[in-house]
PDB file of C-alpha atoms and ligand atoms in Angstrom:
ATOM      1  CA  MET J  23       0.160   0.145   0.165  1.00 97.00           C
ATOM      2  CA  LYS J  24       1.024   3.353  -0.837  1.00 98.00           C
ATOM      3  CA  ILE J  25       1.257   5.554   2.720  1.00 98.00           C
ATOM      4  CA  ALA J  26       1.585   8.819   3.521  1.00 98.00           C
ATOM      5  CA  ILE J  27       4.014  10.040   6.635  1.00 99.00           C
ATOM      6  CA  GLY J  28       4.094  13.678   8.056  1.00 98.00           C
ATOM      7  CA  ASN J  29       5.183  15.151  11.616  1.00 98.00           C
ATOM      8  CA  ASP J  30       6.332  18.345  12.574  1.00 98.00           C
ATOM      9  CA  HIS J  31       9.745  19.295  14.495  1.00 98.00           C
ATOM     10  CA  ALA J  32       9.162  17.076  17.613  1.00 98.00           C
ATOM     11  CA  ALA J  33       9.160  13.750  15.567  1.00 98.00           C
ATOM     12  CA  THR J  34      11.302  13.939  12.984  1.00 98.00           C
ATOM     13  CA  GLU J  35      14.019  11.527  14.341  1.00 98.00           C
ATOM     14  CA  LEU J  36      10.211   9.134  15.297  1.00 98.00           C
ATOM     15  CA  LYS J  37       9.310   9.711  11.642  1.00 98.00           C
ATOM     16  CA  TRP J  38      12.567   7.959  10.022  1.00 98.00           C
ATOM     17  CA  THR J  39      12.110   5.018  11.824  1.00 98.00           C
ATOM     18  CA  ILE J  40       8.508   4.408  11.102  1.00 98.00           C
ATOM     19  CA  LYS J  41       9.461   5.259   7.596  1.00 98.00           C
ATOM     20  CA  GLU J  42      12.017   2.623   7.307  1.00 98.00           C
ATOM     21  CA  TYR J  43       9.997   0.223   9.562  1.00 98.00           C
ATOM     22  CA  VAL J  44       7.019   0.377   7.225  1.00 98.00           C
ATOM     23  CA  GLU J  45       8.895   0.578   4.235  1.00 98.00           C
ATOM     24  CA  GLY J  46      10.030  -3.342   5.606  1.00 98.00           C
ATOM     25  CA  LEU J  47       6.630  -4.631   5.992  1.00 98.00           C
ATOM     26  CA  GLY J  48       6.153  -4.163   1.815  1.00 98.00           C
ATOM     27  CA  HIS J  49       4.216  -0.499   2.029  1.00 98.00           C
ATOM     28  CA  GLU J  50       5.131   2.460  -0.077  1.00 98.00           C
ATOM     29  CA  VAL J  51       5.809   5.773   2.093  1.00 98.00           C
ATOM     30  CA  VAL J  52       5.486   9.099   1.117  1.00 98.00           C
ATOM     31  CA  ASN J  53       6.900  11.380   3.132  1.00 98.00           C
ATOM     32  CA  PHE J  54       5.400  14.922   3.571  1.00 98.00           C
ATOM     33  CA  GLY J  55       7.821  16.222   6.429  1.00 94.00           C
ATOM     34  CA  THR J  56       9.272  17.993   8.180  1.00 98.00           C
ATOM     35  CA  ASP J  57      12.795  16.704   7.630  1.00 98.00           C
ATOM     36  CA  ASP J  58      14.641  18.384  10.386  1.00 97.00           C
ATOM     37  CA  ASN J  59      14.171  19.795  13.581  1.00 97.00           C
ATOM     38  CA  GLU J  60      13.542  23.530  12.951  1.00 97.00           C
ATOM     39  CA  SER J  61      10.402  24.611  14.701  1.00 98.00           C
ATOM     40  CA  CYS J  62       7.432  24.148  12.614  1.00 98.00           C
ATOM     41  CA  ASP J  63       3.535  24.421  12.249  1.00 98.00           C
ATOM     42  CA  TYR J  64       2.087  20.661  12.671  1.00 98.00           C
ATOM     43  CA  PRO J  65      -0.902  22.250  11.231  1.00 98.00           C
ATOM     44  CA  GLU J  66       0.755  21.891   7.844  1.00 98.00           C
ATOM     45  CA  PHE J  67       1.767  18.480   7.895  1.00 98.00           C
ATOM     46  CA  GLY J  68      -1.762  17.281   8.946  1.00 98.00           C
ATOM     47  CA  LYS J  69      -3.421  19.112   6.197  1.00 98.00           C
ATOM     48  CA  ALA J  70      -0.741  17.761   3.877  1.00 98.00           C
ATOM     49  CA  VAL J  71      -0.999  14.389   4.582  1.00 98.00           C
ATOM     50  CA  GLY J  72      -4.911  14.571   5.258  1.00 98.00           C
ATOM     51  CA  ARG J  73      -5.433  15.670   2.015  1.00 98.00           C
ATOM     52  CA  ALA J  74      -3.104  12.959   0.113  1.00 98.00           C
ATOM     53  CA  VAL J  75      -5.782  10.494   2.080  1.00 98.00           C
ATOM     54  CA  ALA J  76      -8.846  12.334   1.076  1.00 98.00           C
ATOM     55  CA  ASN J  77      -8.213  12.482  -2.555  1.00 98.00           C
ATOM     56  CA  GLY J  78      -6.838   8.786  -2.576  1.00 98.00           C
ATOM     57  CA  GLU J  79      -3.245   9.753  -3.736  1.00 98.00           C
ATOM     58  CA  VAL J  80      -2.304   6.776  -0.709  1.00 98.00           C
ATOM     59  CA  GLY J  81      -4.329   4.480   0.999  1.00 98.00           C
ATOM     60  CA  CYS J  82      -3.662   5.641   4.717  1.00 98.00           C
ATOM     61  CA  GLY J  83      -1.324   7.997   6.648  1.00 98.00           C
ATOM     62  CA  ILE J  84       0.669   8.093  10.015  1.00 99.00           C
ATOM     63  CA  LEU J  85       1.015  11.575  11.500  1.00 99.00           C
ATOM     64  CA  ILE J  86       2.819  12.115  14.416  1.00 99.00           C
ATOM     65  CA  CYS J  87       3.751  15.424  16.487  1.00 98.00           C
ATOM     66  CA  GLY J  88       4.858  15.779  20.233  1.00 98.00           C
ATOM     67  CA  THR J  89       1.601  14.429  21.392  1.00 98.00           C
ATOM     68  CA  GLY J  90      -0.127  13.327  18.449  1.00 98.00           C
ATOM     69  CA  VAL J  91      -3.101  15.662  18.851  1.00 98.00           C
ATOM     70  CA  GLY J  92      -2.538  18.935  17.258  1.00 98.00           C
ATOM     71  CA  ILE J  93      -1.315  17.252  14.198  1.00 98.00           C
ATOM     72  CA  SER J  94      -4.581  14.913  14.279  1.00 98.00           C
ATOM     73  CA  ILE J  95      -6.730  17.459  14.562  1.00 98.00           C
ATOM     74  CA  ALA J  96      -5.602  19.379  11.627  1.00 98.00           C
ATOM     75  CA  ALA J  97      -6.169  16.654   9.619  1.00 98.00           C
ATOM     76  CA  ASN J  98      -9.513  15.966  10.383  1.00 98.00           C
ATOM     77  CA  LYS J  99     -10.446  19.368   9.594  1.00 98.00           C
ATOM     78  CA  ILE J 100     -10.391  17.469   5.601  1.00 98.00           C
ATOM     79  CA  LYS J 101     -13.803  16.049   4.779  1.00 97.00           C
ATOM     80  CA  GLY J 102     -13.105  12.482   4.765  1.00 97.00           C
ATOM     81  CA  VAL J 103     -10.197  11.903   7.045  1.00 98.00           C
ATOM     82  CA  ARG J 104     -10.790   9.799  10.050  1.00 98.00           C
ATOM     83  CA  ALA J 105      -7.780  10.383  12.160  1.00 98.00           C
ATOM     84  CA  ALA J 106      -6.806   8.412  15.700  1.00 98.00           C
ATOM     85  CA  VAL J 107      -4.512   9.081  18.443  1.00 98.00           C
ATOM     86  CA  CYS J 108      -3.129   5.866  19.417  1.00 98.00           C
ATOM     87  CA  SER J 109      -0.989   5.143  22.169  1.00 98.00           C
ATOM     88  CA  ASP J 110      -1.750   1.522  22.570  1.00 98.00           C
ATOM     89  CA  VAL J 111      -1.782  -1.210  20.566  1.00 98.00           C
ATOM     90  CA  THR J 112      -5.465  -1.992  21.285  1.00 98.00           C
ATOM     91  CA  THR J 113      -7.004   1.478  20.525  1.00 98.00           C
ATOM     92  CA  ALA J 114      -4.761   1.001  17.537  1.00 98.00           C
ATOM     93  CA  HIS J 115      -6.407  -2.149  15.703  1.00 98.00           C
ATOM     94  CA  LEU J 116     -10.074  -0.999  17.216  1.00 98.00           C
ATOM     95  CA  VAL J 117      -9.933   2.975  15.178  1.00 98.00           C
ATOM     96  CA  LYS J 118      -9.853   0.422  12.104  1.00 98.00           C
ATOM     97  CA  GLU J 119     -12.231  -1.868  12.975  1.00 98.00           C
ATOM     98  CA  HIS J 120     -14.683   0.211  14.283  1.00 98.00           C
ATOM     99  CA  ASN J 121     -13.994   3.237  12.927  1.00 98.00           C
ATOM    100  CA  ASN J 122     -12.543   3.031   9.562  1.00 98.00           C
ATOM    101  CA  ALA J 123      -9.843   5.747  10.632  1.00 98.00           C
ATOM    102  CA  ASN J 124      -7.893   6.363   7.803  1.00 98.00           C
ATOM    103  CA  ILE J 125      -4.692   7.953   9.301  1.00 98.00           C
ATOM    104  CA  ILE J 126      -3.549   6.516  12.725  1.00 98.00           C
ATOM    105  CA  ALA J 127      -1.344   9.428  14.651  1.00 98.00           C
ATOM    106  CA  PHE J 128       1.114   9.449  18.021  1.00 98.00           C
ATOM    107  CA  GLY J 129       3.186  11.134  19.946  1.00 98.00           C
ATOM    108  CA  ALA J 130       7.080  10.872  19.426  1.00 98.00           C
ATOM    109  CA  ARG J 131       7.000  12.641  23.334  1.00 98.00           C
ATOM    110  CA  ILE J 132       4.596   9.821  24.667  1.00 98.00           C
ATOM    111  CA  VAL J 133       4.829   6.712  23.102  1.00 98.00           C
ATOM    112  CA  GLY J 134       8.665   4.803  22.626  1.00 98.00           C
ATOM    113  CA  GLU J 135      10.286   3.565  19.562  1.00 98.00           C
ATOM    114  CA  GLU J 136       8.962   0.163  20.077  1.00 98.00           C
ATOM    115  CA  LEU J 137       5.757   0.822  20.678  1.00 98.00           C
ATOM    116  CA  ALA J 138       5.378   3.417  18.364  1.00 98.00           C
ATOM    117  CA  LYS J 139       6.185   0.241  15.499  1.00 98.00           C
ATOM    118  CA  ASP J 140       3.787  -1.874  17.075  1.00 98.00           C
ATOM    119  CA  ILE J 141       1.035   0.890  17.361  1.00 98.00           C
ATOM    120  CA  VAL J 142       1.884   1.223  13.215  1.00 98.00           C
ATOM    121  CA  ARG J 143       1.556  -2.726  12.794  1.00 98.00           C
ATOM    122  CA  SER J 144      -1.670  -3.586  14.786  1.00 98.00           C
ATOM    123  CA  TYR J 145      -3.368  -0.800  12.715  1.00 98.00           C
ATOM    124  CA  LEU J 146      -2.265  -1.597   9.402  1.00 98.00           C
ATOM    125  CA  ASP J 147      -2.887  -5.544  10.170  1.00 98.00           C
ATOM    126  CA  ALA J 148      -6.414  -4.847  11.104  1.00 98.00           C
ATOM    127  CA  GLU J 149      -9.645  -4.966   8.744  1.00 98.00           C
ATOM    128  CA  PHE J 150     -12.678  -2.273   9.153  1.00 98.00           C
ATOM    129  CA  ALA J 151     -15.514  -4.568  10.362  1.00 97.00           C
ATOM    130  CA  GLY J 152     -18.471  -3.275   8.771  1.00 95.00           C
ATOM    131  CA  GLY J 153     -21.988  -3.551   9.237  1.00 96.00           C
ATOM    132  CA  ARG J 154     -23.181  -1.613  12.649  1.00 97.00           C
ATOM    133  CA  HIS J 155     -19.689   0.078  12.689  1.00 97.00           C
ATOM    134  CA  GLN J 156     -20.191   1.740   8.537  1.00 98.00           C
ATOM    135  CA  ARG J 157     -23.762   2.937   9.886  1.00 97.00           C
ATOM    136  CA  ARG J 158     -21.843   4.989  12.288  1.00 97.00           C
ATOM    137  CA  VAL J 159     -18.672   6.359  10.010  1.00 97.00           C
ATOM    138  CA  ASP J 160     -21.486   7.124   7.591  1.00 97.00           C
ATOM    139  CA  MET J 161     -23.043   9.127  10.209  1.00 96.00           C
ATOM    140  CA  ILE J 162     -19.879  10.826  11.060  1.00 95.00           C
ATOM    141  CA  GLU J 163     -19.385  11.731   6.927  1.00 92.00           C
ATOM    142  CA  ASP J 164     -23.444  13.011   6.997  1.00 93.00           C
TER     143      ASP J 164
HETATM  144  C1  RB5 B  29       5.162  21.196  19.619  1.00 52.12           C
HETATM  145  O1  RB5 B  29       6.274  21.198  20.539  1.00 52.12           O
HETATM  146  C2  RB5 B  29       3.717  20.564  20.090  1.00 52.12           C
HETATM  147  O2  RB5 B  29       3.258  21.536  20.745  1.00 52.12           O
HETATM  148  C3  RB5 B  29       3.406  19.885  19.111  1.00 52.12           C
HETATM  149  O3  RB5 B  29       4.401  18.870  18.311  1.00 52.12           O
HETATM  150  C4  RB5 B  29       2.208  18.906  19.544  1.00 52.12           C
HETATM  151  O4  RB5 B  29       2.510  18.408  20.519  1.00 52.12           O
HETATM  152  C5  RB5 B  29       1.017  19.727  19.282  1.00 52.12           C
HETATM  153  O5  RB5 B  29      -0.103  18.804  19.529  1.00 52.12           O
END
């Protein structure tokens, strides 16, 4: 799958780690930056990844900032985006199974490198359950 990744200055190192990890799983990663540690504004990167997901350029997205919160709030302003912040592997697969989240977000200042990889793996391995969950996702879109 083609996967978009974006981050702010708080998460650049973790972004490179996750990019390499996801590529190792056989996916193509499209990097929307930022790529250095200069202070920057996370809404810009949340918007870029959100747009790539919403317009179908990629199958899903990964967003990382200090907490995962600001960058996901920004992405969720784009119609069609369902970005979910996760700090554990259970939430990571449930946001796909129940909410059909198309972006997973987490905080570089909250989760460690190994947990971040497990969160991403748990999300990517999950499938949307449909059924009653589809109705609820449709209600969100409406
Ligand atoms: C940047 O210092 C920090 O505010 C940002 O990475 C993020 O945590 C915001 O939600």
